[in-house]
């Protein structure tokens, strides 16, 4: 049994921002390798208009492929009702909606106010049907924004509370890598006080090297679901200055070394990393653990 759930977001957050395109067949092989390493949640793509992000044009095909992998929850991002309909017909198990707490980022990312975006998510949640997918509300730029600067914590709490009214779970996302551990603790406590167990996950970027510290702070505040990206790929094309996610390899190593089972096999994870490097030669990848190797006598958590 894993005590924390790590959702690999590289195929979405990573590839949407990469300077190189990964061919569809290579994406499928990579996702197979991620599943073989033990990842049980994979965000495989985004139903944004292909004109805006061509790297995500094959998402329906990728969702269909990922659905054949036993035990894998297939996650896809949708920025509006239209994207939701595409995600629904593709058969995503969970659909994530980004709702910016920053008004400036909301305008740049989804061309809507946060209130209009919340209303889109509400309509989608109402239309999913009894056998429909899980709906996740992700409060993006929850810890600051490169366009707007500071984001009021009251806004984060207000948006999380609104989303908790009809979403299965709410995630807080540090889209641009501004968060620090003290802020993470403070905001998570406030949001948990408001929405309790609907607060599900945390999504951090490693832009200023604090990704793991922020993940640990969130873990100590009771969060058990984390997004991360293999090789630390990632970033938001509509948030200038955003760079890679928390690195999956290092996050898994941290938890396993602490005795917190993730269900993920590090050697197999390194094999998935090799596939990623092979599929996009020259694309910068990050990570300390894969370069240093596992410590002598290392034992994964039982
Ligand atoms: Zn992100």
Tab-separated table of C-alpha atoms and ligand atoms in Angstrom:
chain	number	residue	atom	x	y	z
A	1	UNK	CA	0.000	0.000	0.000
A	2	UNK	CA	1.282	3.410	-0.838
A	3	UNK	CA	0.906	6.129	1.766
A	4	UNK	CA	1.297	8.954	-0.711
A	5	UNK	CA	-0.056	9.081	-4.251
A	6	UNK	CA	2.166	10.680	-6.832
A	7	UNK	CA	0.492	11.865	-10.005
A	8	UNK	CA	2.979	12.101	-12.865
A	9	UNK	CA	2.177	15.250	-14.819
A	10	UNK	CA	5.134	15.175	-17.232
A	11	UNK	CA	3.088	14.143	-20.289
A	12	UNK	CA	0.894	17.244	-19.725
A	13	UNK	CA	2.673	19.957	-17.691
A	14	UNK	CA	6.069	18.814	-19.006
A	15	UNK	CA	5.425	18.370	-22.698
A	16	UNK	CA	3.174	21.440	-23.041
A	17	UNK	CA	6.189	23.598	-22.229
A	18	UNK	CA	9.012	21.596	-23.833
A	19	UNK	CA	10.837	23.172	-26.747
A	20	UNK	CA	10.752	19.841	-28.594
A	21	UNK	CA	7.764	17.740	-29.593
A	22	UNK	CA	7.488	14.154	-28.426
A	23	UNK	CA	5.967	11.964	-31.157
A	24	UNK	CA	2.692	10.245	-30.228
A	25	UNK	CA	4.130	6.722	-30.304
A	26	UNK	CA	7.007	7.786	-28.034
A	27	UNK	CA	4.498	9.344	-25.600
A	28	UNK	CA	2.689	6.010	-25.426
A	29	UNK	CA	5.895	4.079	-24.735
A	30	UNK	CA	6.861	6.622	-22.090
A	31	UNK	CA	3.477	6.385	-20.362
A	32	UNK	CA	3.744	2.567	-20.450
A	33	UNK	CA	7.128	2.843	-18.710
A	34	UNK	CA	5.698	5.220	-16.082
A	35	UNK	CA	2.899	2.769	-15.362
A	36	UNK	CA	5.420	-0.095	-15.197
A	37	UNK	CA	7.368	1.898	-12.587
A	38	UNK	CA	4.246	1.918	-10.407
A	39	UNK	CA	2.711	5.319	-11.110
A	40	UNK	CA	-1.020	4.897	-10.613
A	41	UNK	CA	-2.100	8.402	-11.621
A	42	UNK	CA	-0.815	9.961	-14.819
A	43	UNK	CA	-1.932	13.300	-16.253
A	44	UNK	CA	-1.535	12.373	-19.881
A	45	UNK	CA	-2.514	15.553	-21.662
A	46	UNK	CA	-4.647	18.626	-21.963
A	47	UNK	CA	-7.777	19.313	-24.012
A	48	UNK	CA	-6.755	22.823	-25.003
A	49	UNK	CA	-7.244	24.017	-28.590
A	50	UNK	CA	-4.436	22.332	-30.598
A	51	UNK	CA	-3.760	25.700	-32.249
A	52	UNK	CA	-2.693	27.105	-28.871
A	53	UNK	CA	-0.591	24.143	-27.710
A	54	UNK	CA	0.217	21.830	-30.666
A	55	UNK	CA	2.054	19.370	-28.368
A	56	UNK	CA	-1.335	18.443	-26.837
A	57	UNK	CA	-3.135	17.817	-30.164
A	58	UNK	CA	-2.951	14.006	-29.725
A	59	UNK	CA	-4.410	13.959	-26.195
A	60	UNK	CA	-7.552	11.952	-27.116
A	61	UNK	CA	-5.363	9.258	-28.686
A	62	UNK	CA	-3.090	9.254	-25.608
A	63	UNK	CA	-6.061	8.984	-23.218
A	64	UNK	CA	-7.398	6.007	-25.189
A	65	UNK	CA	-4.012	4.317	-24.980
A	66	UNK	CA	-3.514	5.042	-21.261
A	67	UNK	CA	-6.953	3.580	-20.515
A	68	UNK	CA	-5.633	0.169	-21.595
A	69	UNK	CA	-3.089	0.188	-18.738
A	70	UNK	CA	-4.553	-1.745	-15.795
A	71	UNK	CA	-4.846	0.136	-12.515
A	72	UNK	CA	-3.869	3.522	-13.959
A	73	UNK	CA	-6.086	6.523	-13.293
A	74	UNK	CA	-5.968	8.565	-16.503
A	75	UNK	CA	-6.054	12.283	-15.780
A	76	UNK	CA	-6.546	15.064	-18.334
A	77	UNK	CA	-6.753	18.825	-18.028
A	78	UNK	CA	-9.627	20.869	-19.440
A	79	UNK	CA	-9.663	24.680	-19.504
A	80	UNK	CA	-13.387	25.080	-20.273
A	81	UNK	CA	-16.657	23.299	-21.152
A	82	UNK	CA	-15.458	22.477	-24.662
A	83	UNK	CA	-12.297	20.847	-23.334
A	84	UNK	CA	-14.429	18.973	-20.785
A	85	UNK	CA	-16.614	17.530	-23.539
A	86	UNK	CA	-13.543	16.305	-25.410
A	87	UNK	CA	-12.098	14.815	-22.198
A	88	UNK	CA	-15.425	13.137	-21.454
A	89	UNK	CA	-15.720	11.525	-24.877
A	90	UNK	CA	-12.067	10.426	-24.758
A	91	UNK	CA	-12.805	8.654	-21.468
A	92	UNK	CA	-10.503	10.388	-18.961
A	93	UNK	CA	-10.989	9.018	-15.439
A	94	UNK	CA	-10.340	12.388	-13.834
A	95	UNK	CA	-10.622	15.839	-15.364
A	96	UNK	CA	-8.686	18.701	-13.823
A	97	UNK	CA	-9.743	22.317	-14.250
A	98	UNK	CA	-7.237	25.091	-13.613
A	99	UNK	CA	-8.819	28.040	-11.812
A	100	UNK	CA	-6.350	30.872	-11.303
A	101	UNK	CA	-6.409	32.779	-8.049
A	102	UNK	CA	-4.568	35.534	-9.915
A	103	UNK	CA	-6.880	37.624	-12.076
A	104	UNK	CA	-4.073	38.469	-14.483
A	105	UNK	CA	-3.105	34.789	-14.953
A	106	UNK	CA	-6.746	33.790	-15.315
A	107	UNK	CA	-7.140	36.251	-18.184
A	108	UNK	CA	-3.928	35.060	-19.863
A	109	UNK	CA	-4.500	31.329	-19.327
A	110	UNK	CA	-8.240	30.793	-19.854
A	111	UNK	CA	-9.439	34.250	-21.022
A	112	UNK	CA	-11.954	34.390	-18.177
A	113	UNK	CA	-12.272	35.841	-14.711
A	114	UNK	CA	-11.849	33.321	-11.870
A	115	UNK	CA	-15.609	33.633	-11.223
A	116	UNK	CA	-16.477	32.755	-14.834
A	117	UNK	CA	-14.088	29.800	-14.686
A	118	UNK	CA	-15.649	28.524	-11.445
A	119	UNK	CA	-19.016	28.679	-13.206
A	120	UNK	CA	-17.635	26.605	-16.129
A	121	UNK	CA	-16.406	23.951	-13.691
A	122	UNK	CA	-19.790	23.932	-11.947
A	123	UNK	CA	-21.586	23.333	-15.245
A	124	UNK	CA	-19.204	20.505	-16.141
A	125	UNK	CA	-19.587	18.853	-12.736
A	126	UNK	CA	-23.379	19.003	-13.156
A	127	UNK	CA	-23.177	17.378	-16.599
A	128	UNK	CA	-20.792	14.517	-15.961
A	129	UNK	CA	-23.479	11.907	-15.186
A	130	UNK	CA	-23.582	9.150	-12.581
A	131	UNK	CA	-20.784	7.085	-14.139
A	132	UNK	CA	-18.831	10.180	-15.102
A	133	UNK	CA	-15.236	11.073	-14.326
A	134	UNK	CA	-13.910	12.609	-11.139
A	135	UNK	CA	-13.763	16.388	-11.258
A	136	UNK	CA	-10.779	18.137	-9.741
A	137	UNK	CA	-10.478	21.856	-9.186
A	138	UNK	CA	-6.888	23.084	-9.227
A	139	UNK	CA	-6.381	26.528	-7.738
A	140	UNK	CA	-3.471	27.733	-9.845
A	141	UNK	CA	-1.117	30.601	-8.984
A	142	UNK	CA	-2.214	29.949	-5.388
A	143	UNK	CA	1.120	31.140	-3.995
A	144	UNK	CA	1.897	34.069	-6.277
A	145	UNK	CA	1.908	35.033	-9.941
A	146	UNK	CA	4.576	36.283	-12.342
A	147	UNK	CA	2.026	38.584	-14.024
A	148	UNK	CA	0.295	40.001	-10.962
A	149	UNK	CA	2.817	39.476	-8.160
A	150	UNK	CA	1.231	38.704	-4.801
A	151	UNK	CA	-2.039	36.770	-4.795
A	152	UNK	CA	-4.325	37.497	-1.815
A	153	UNK	CA	-4.678	34.424	0.414
A	154	UNK	CA	-8.347	35.286	0.901
A	155	UNK	CA	-8.845	34.783	-2.839
A	156	UNK	CA	-7.228	31.337	-2.684
A	157	UNK	CA	-9.467	30.312	0.221
A	158	UNK	CA	-12.577	31.718	-1.472
A	159	UNK	CA	-11.920	29.926	-4.775
A	160	UNK	CA	-11.030	26.630	-3.049
A	161	UNK	CA	-14.269	26.835	-1.032
A	162	UNK	CA	-16.343	27.535	-4.157
A	163	UNK	CA	-14.766	24.603	-6.033
A	164	UNK	CA	-15.228	22.264	-3.053
A	165	UNK	CA	-18.981	22.786	-3.454
A	166	UNK	CA	-19.084	20.569	-6.566
A	167	UNK	CA	-15.597	19.103	-7.170
A	168	UNK	CA	-14.489	15.711	-5.847
A	169	UNK	CA	-11.193	17.200	-4.757
A	170	UNK	CA	-9.301	20.478	-4.724
A	171	UNK	CA	-5.582	20.919	-5.370
A	172	UNK	CA	-3.458	23.968	-4.698
A	173	UNK	CA	-0.917	24.717	-7.398
A	174	UNK	CA	2.201	26.853	-7.263
A	175	UNK	CA	2.153	27.388	-11.028
A	176	UNK	CA	5.181	29.682	-11.152
A	177	UNK	CA	7.356	28.397	-8.315
A	178	UNK	CA	6.881	31.274	-5.841
A	179	UNK	CA	5.876	29.228	-2.782
A	180	UNK	CA	7.923	28.746	0.370
A	181	UNK	CA	7.307	26.161	3.103
A	182	UNK	CA	5.970	28.620	5.710
A	183	UNK	CA	3.465	29.973	3.185
A	184	UNK	CA	2.523	26.436	2.137
A	185	UNK	CA	1.729	25.519	5.755
A	186	UNK	CA	-0.242	28.704	6.355
A	187	UNK	CA	-2.378	28.522	3.213
A	188	UNK	CA	-2.984	24.765	3.441
A	189	UNK	CA	-4.170	25.192	7.035
A	190	UNK	CA	-6.534	27.965	6.073
A	191	UNK	CA	-7.933	26.001	3.118
A	192	UNK	CA	-8.265	22.810	5.149
A	193	UNK	CA	-10.101	24.784	7.830
A	194	UNK	CA	-12.560	25.819	5.140
A	195	UNK	CA	-13.013	22.646	3.037
A	196	UNK	CA	-11.635	19.787	5.204
A	197	UNK	CA	-10.885	16.570	3.310
A	198	UNK	CA	-11.885	18.068	-0.025
A	199	UNK	CA	-8.365	19.504	0.053
A	200	UNK	CA	-6.632	16.704	-1.753
A	201	UNK	CA	-3.390	17.563	-3.424
A	202	UNK	CA	-0.504	19.909	-3.978
A	203	UNK	CA	1.247	20.815	-7.214
A	204	UNK	CA	4.614	22.512	-6.871
A	205	UNK	CA	7.152	23.847	-9.314
A	206	UNK	CA	10.854	23.802	-8.584
A	207	UNK	CA	11.600	27.178	-10.162
A	208	UNK	CA	13.518	28.466	-7.135
A	209	UNK	CA	14.675	25.090	-5.850
A	210	UNK	CA	12.017	24.848	-3.104
A	211	UNK	CA	9.861	22.162	-4.688
A	212	UNK	CA	10.838	19.343	-2.326
A	213	UNK	CA	10.805	21.602	0.745
A	214	UNK	CA	7.290	22.712	-0.176
A	215	UNK	CA	6.177	19.119	-0.787
A	216	UNK	CA	7.503	18.100	2.626
A	217	UNK	CA	5.721	21.034	4.285
A	218	UNK	CA	2.491	19.955	2.567
A	219	UNK	CA	3.037	16.335	3.637
A	220	UNK	CA	3.458	17.472	7.233
A	221	UNK	CA	0.175	19.367	6.864
A	222	UNK	CA	-1.562	16.129	5.904
A	223	UNK	CA	-1.465	16.277	2.101
A	224	UNK	CA	-1.034	12.785	0.631
A	225	UNK	CA	-1.413	13.484	-3.078
A	226	UNK	CA	1.332	15.201	-5.070
A	227	UNK	CA	1.871	16.149	-8.685
A	228	UNK	CA	5.400	15.932	-10.061
A	229	UNK	CA	7.168	15.579	-13.370
A	230	UNK	CA	9.813	13.140	-14.514
A	231	UNK	CA	13.087	14.913	-15.200
A	232	UNK	CA	11.556	18.091	-13.763
A	233	UNK	CA	9.978	19.094	-17.076
A	234	UNK	CA	7.175	21.589	-16.938
A	235	UNK	CA	5.873	25.126	-16.924
A	236	UNK	CA	2.879	27.116	-18.033
A	237	UNK	CA	3.051	28.588	-21.563
A	238	UNK	CA	0.812	31.463	-20.380
A	239	UNK	CA	2.751	32.320	-17.215
A	240	UNK	CA	6.084	33.874	-18.140
A	241	UNK	CA	8.998	32.619	-16.052
A	242	UNK	CA	7.330	29.375	-14.987
A	243	UNK	CA	9.690	26.414	-15.105
A	244	UNK	CA	9.771	22.744	-14.189
A	245	UNK	CA	7.686	20.795	-11.716
A	246	UNK	CA	8.941	19.044	-8.634
A	247	UNK	CA	11.132	16.236	-9.959
A	248	UNK	CA	9.384	12.868	-9.657
A	249	UNK	CA	12.617	10.921	-9.169
A	250	UNK	CA	13.712	13.106	-6.221
A	251	UNK	CA	10.220	13.240	-4.699
A	252	UNK	CA	9.906	9.441	-4.773
A	253	UNK	CA	13.402	9.095	-3.320
A	254	UNK	CA	12.587	11.525	-0.497
A	255	UNK	CA	9.433	9.681	0.541
A	256	UNK	CA	10.906	6.188	0.168
A	257	UNK	CA	14.025	7.182	2.142
A	258	UNK	CA	11.722	8.574	4.871
A	259	UNK	CA	9.937	5.215	5.036
A	260	UNK	CA	6.799	6.531	3.322
A	261	UNK	CA	5.767	4.046	0.611
A	262	UNK	CA	4.923	5.487	-2.801
A	263	UNK	CA	4.346	2.212	-4.658
A	264	UNK	CA	6.955	3.351	-7.195
A	265	UNK	CA	10.103	1.438	-8.127
A	266	UNK	CA	13.006	3.864	-8.499
A	267	UNK	CA	15.067	1.708	-10.874
A	268	UNK	CA	12.064	1.379	-13.194
A	269	UNK	CA	11.487	5.113	-12.861
A	270	UNK	CA	15.048	5.703	-14.079
A	271	UNK	CA	14.257	3.455	-17.055
A	272	UNK	CA	11.245	5.668	-17.846
A	273	UNK	CA	13.551	8.693	-17.614
A	274	UNK	CA	15.908	7.090	-20.150
A	275	UNK	CA	12.969	6.747	-22.569
A	276	UNK	CA	12.104	10.421	-22.066
A	277	UNK	CA	15.696	11.497	-22.792
A	278	UNK	CA	15.807	9.267	-25.856
A	279	UNK	CA	12.495	10.610	-27.207
A	280	UNK	CA	13.493	14.271	-26.896
A	281	UNK	CA	17.243	14.490	-27.387
A	282	UNK	CA	18.686	17.785	-26.175
A	283	UNK	CA	15.674	18.752	-24.041
A	284	UNK	CA	16.980	19.768	-20.580
A	285	UNK	CA	16.061	17.309	-17.828
A	286	UNK	CA	16.755	17.696	-14.130
A	287	UNK	CA	17.002	15.552	-11.030
A	288	UNK	CA	19.630	14.811	-8.410
A	289	UNK	CA	18.785	11.204	-7.548
A	290	UNK	CA	19.039	9.823	-11.101
A	291	UNK	CA	22.463	11.466	-11.543
A	292	UNK	CA	23.873	10.480	-8.143
A	293	UNK	CA	22.285	7.022	-8.065
A	294	UNK	CA	20.715	5.362	-5.040
A	295	UNK	CA	22.721	5.283	-1.800
A	296	UNK	CA	24.662	2.112	-1.039
A	297	UNK	CA	22.396	-0.350	0.731
A	298	UNK	CA	19.299	1.768	-0.008
A	299	UNK	CA	16.034	0.087	0.843
A	300	UNK	CA	12.723	1.336	-0.405
A	301	UNK	CA	9.924	1.787	2.144
A	302	UNK	CA	8.042	-1.430	2.801
B	1	LIG	ZN1	2.155	23.165	-13.192
